[in-house]
Short mmCIF file of C-alpha atoms in Angstrom, two decimals:
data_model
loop_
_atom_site.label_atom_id
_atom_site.label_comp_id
_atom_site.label_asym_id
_atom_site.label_seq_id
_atom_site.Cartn_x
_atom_site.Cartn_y
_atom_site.Cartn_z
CA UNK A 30 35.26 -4.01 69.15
CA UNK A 31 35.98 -4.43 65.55
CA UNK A 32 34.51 -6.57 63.17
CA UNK A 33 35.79 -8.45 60.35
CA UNK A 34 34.28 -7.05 56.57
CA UNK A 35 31.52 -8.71 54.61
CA UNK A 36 33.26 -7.82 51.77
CA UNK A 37 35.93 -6.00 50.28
CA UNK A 38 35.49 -3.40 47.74
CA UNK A 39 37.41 -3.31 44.69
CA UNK A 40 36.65 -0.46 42.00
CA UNK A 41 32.91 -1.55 41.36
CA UNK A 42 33.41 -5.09 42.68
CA UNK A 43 32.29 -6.44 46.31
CA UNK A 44 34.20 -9.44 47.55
CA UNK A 45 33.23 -11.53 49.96
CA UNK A 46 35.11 -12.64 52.83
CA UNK A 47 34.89 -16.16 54.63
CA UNK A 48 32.98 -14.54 57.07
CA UNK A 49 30.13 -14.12 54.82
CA UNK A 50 29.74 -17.86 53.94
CA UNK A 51 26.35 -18.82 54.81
CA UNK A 52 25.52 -22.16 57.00
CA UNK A 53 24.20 -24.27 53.92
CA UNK A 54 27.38 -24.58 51.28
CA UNK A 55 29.62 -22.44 49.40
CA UNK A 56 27.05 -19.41 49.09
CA UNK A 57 26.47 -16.30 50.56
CA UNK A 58 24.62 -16.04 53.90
CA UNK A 59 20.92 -14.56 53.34
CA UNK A 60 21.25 -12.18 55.78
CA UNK A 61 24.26 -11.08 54.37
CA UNK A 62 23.02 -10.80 51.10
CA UNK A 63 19.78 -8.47 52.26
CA UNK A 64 22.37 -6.23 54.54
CA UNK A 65 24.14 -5.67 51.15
CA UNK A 66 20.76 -4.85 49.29
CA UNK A 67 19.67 -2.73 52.12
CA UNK A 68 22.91 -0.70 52.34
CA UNK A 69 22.50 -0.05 48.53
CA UNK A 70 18.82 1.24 48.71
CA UNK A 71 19.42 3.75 51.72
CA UNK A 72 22.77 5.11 49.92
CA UNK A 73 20.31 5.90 46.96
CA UNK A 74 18.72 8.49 49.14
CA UNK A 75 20.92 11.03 50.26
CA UNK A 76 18.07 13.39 51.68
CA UNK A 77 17.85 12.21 55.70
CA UNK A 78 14.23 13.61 55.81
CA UNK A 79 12.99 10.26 54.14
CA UNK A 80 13.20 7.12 56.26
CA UNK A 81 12.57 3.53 54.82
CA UNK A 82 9.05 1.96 55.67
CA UNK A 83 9.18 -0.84 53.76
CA UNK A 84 12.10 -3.34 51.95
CA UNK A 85 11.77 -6.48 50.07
CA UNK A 86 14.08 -8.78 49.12
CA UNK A 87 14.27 -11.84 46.63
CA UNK A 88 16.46 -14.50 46.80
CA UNK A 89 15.85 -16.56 43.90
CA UNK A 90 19.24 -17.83 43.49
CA UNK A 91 22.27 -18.70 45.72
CA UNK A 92 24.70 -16.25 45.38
CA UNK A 93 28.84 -17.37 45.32
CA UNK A 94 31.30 -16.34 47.33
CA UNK A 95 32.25 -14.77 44.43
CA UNK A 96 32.50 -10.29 43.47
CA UNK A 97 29.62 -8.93 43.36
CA UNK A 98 28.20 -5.85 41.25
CA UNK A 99 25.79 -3.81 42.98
CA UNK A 100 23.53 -1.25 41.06
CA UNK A 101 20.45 0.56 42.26
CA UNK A 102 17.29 2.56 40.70
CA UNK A 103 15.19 5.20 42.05
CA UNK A 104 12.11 4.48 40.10
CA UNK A 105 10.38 7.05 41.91
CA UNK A 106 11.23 10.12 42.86
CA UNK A 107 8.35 12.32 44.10
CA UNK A 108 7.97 15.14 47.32
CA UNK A 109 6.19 12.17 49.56
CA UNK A 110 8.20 9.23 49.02
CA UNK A 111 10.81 7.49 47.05
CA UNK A 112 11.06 3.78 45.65
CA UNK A 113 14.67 2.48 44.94
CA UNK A 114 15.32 -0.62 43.17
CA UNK A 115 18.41 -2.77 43.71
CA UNK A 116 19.84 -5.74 42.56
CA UNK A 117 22.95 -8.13 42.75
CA UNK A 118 24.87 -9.17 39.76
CA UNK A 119 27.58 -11.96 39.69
CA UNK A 120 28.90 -13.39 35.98
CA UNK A 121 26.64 -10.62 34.30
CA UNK A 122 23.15 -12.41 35.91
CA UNK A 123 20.94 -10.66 38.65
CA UNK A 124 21.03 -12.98 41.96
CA UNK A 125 19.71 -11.03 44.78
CA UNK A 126 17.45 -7.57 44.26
CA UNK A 127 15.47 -5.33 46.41
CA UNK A 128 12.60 -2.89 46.65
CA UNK A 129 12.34 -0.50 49.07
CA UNK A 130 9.76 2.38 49.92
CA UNK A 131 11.22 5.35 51.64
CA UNK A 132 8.66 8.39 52.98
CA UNK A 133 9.10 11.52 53.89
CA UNK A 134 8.94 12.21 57.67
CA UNK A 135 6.41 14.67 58.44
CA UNK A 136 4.03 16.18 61.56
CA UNK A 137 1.93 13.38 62.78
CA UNK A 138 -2.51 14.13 62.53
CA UNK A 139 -4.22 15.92 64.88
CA UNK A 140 -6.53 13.39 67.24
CA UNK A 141 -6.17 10.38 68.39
CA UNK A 142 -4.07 7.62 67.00
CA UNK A 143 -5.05 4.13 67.64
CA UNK A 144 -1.94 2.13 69.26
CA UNK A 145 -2.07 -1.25 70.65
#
């Protein structure tokens, strides 16, 4: 079954589609918003032996249904892990960023692992 887009891409731009409008106004659903940040972080990695263990996301702002600019950071770029930045721009302002802590996989301990 296929799925309207999120957004449209044009050049550098995302545009949002109706289907993106969040329940509370003309804005951008939340969700929608941290699928977009999370898509950008994990495209900053291109090396499938690290796997996210942690993302945050702010939403300090409502963002439009308006194009959005998306640009990323890997502030950290080491053998064990990897921390991307990410954030949102619409009219040249940030409105939506992210943090997110990728590791690299690796061979579990030897003994016993606690587990609930």
């Amino acid at each position: 079954v296929s799925h309207p887009p999120y957004f449209l891409r044009d050049e550098n731009l995302y545009i949002p589609t109706e289907i993106a409008r969040g329940g509370w106004g003309p804005s951008l659903s939340g969700h929608v918003v941290g699928g977009l940040l999370g898509w950008a972080v994990e495209r900053a990695v291109d090396d499938p032996q690290f796997q996210p263990a942690r993302l945050t996301i702010d939403l300090p702002r409502p963002t439009a249904l308006e194009p959005l600019e998306v640009h990323t950071l890997v502030r950290q770029d080491r053998r064990r892990l990897r921390l991307v930045d990410a954030v949102l721009v619409q009219h040249g302002k940030p409105v939506a960023q992210a943090s997110a802590l990728f590791l690299r996989r690796g061979p579990q301990p030897d003994g016993q692992v606690w587990s609930h």
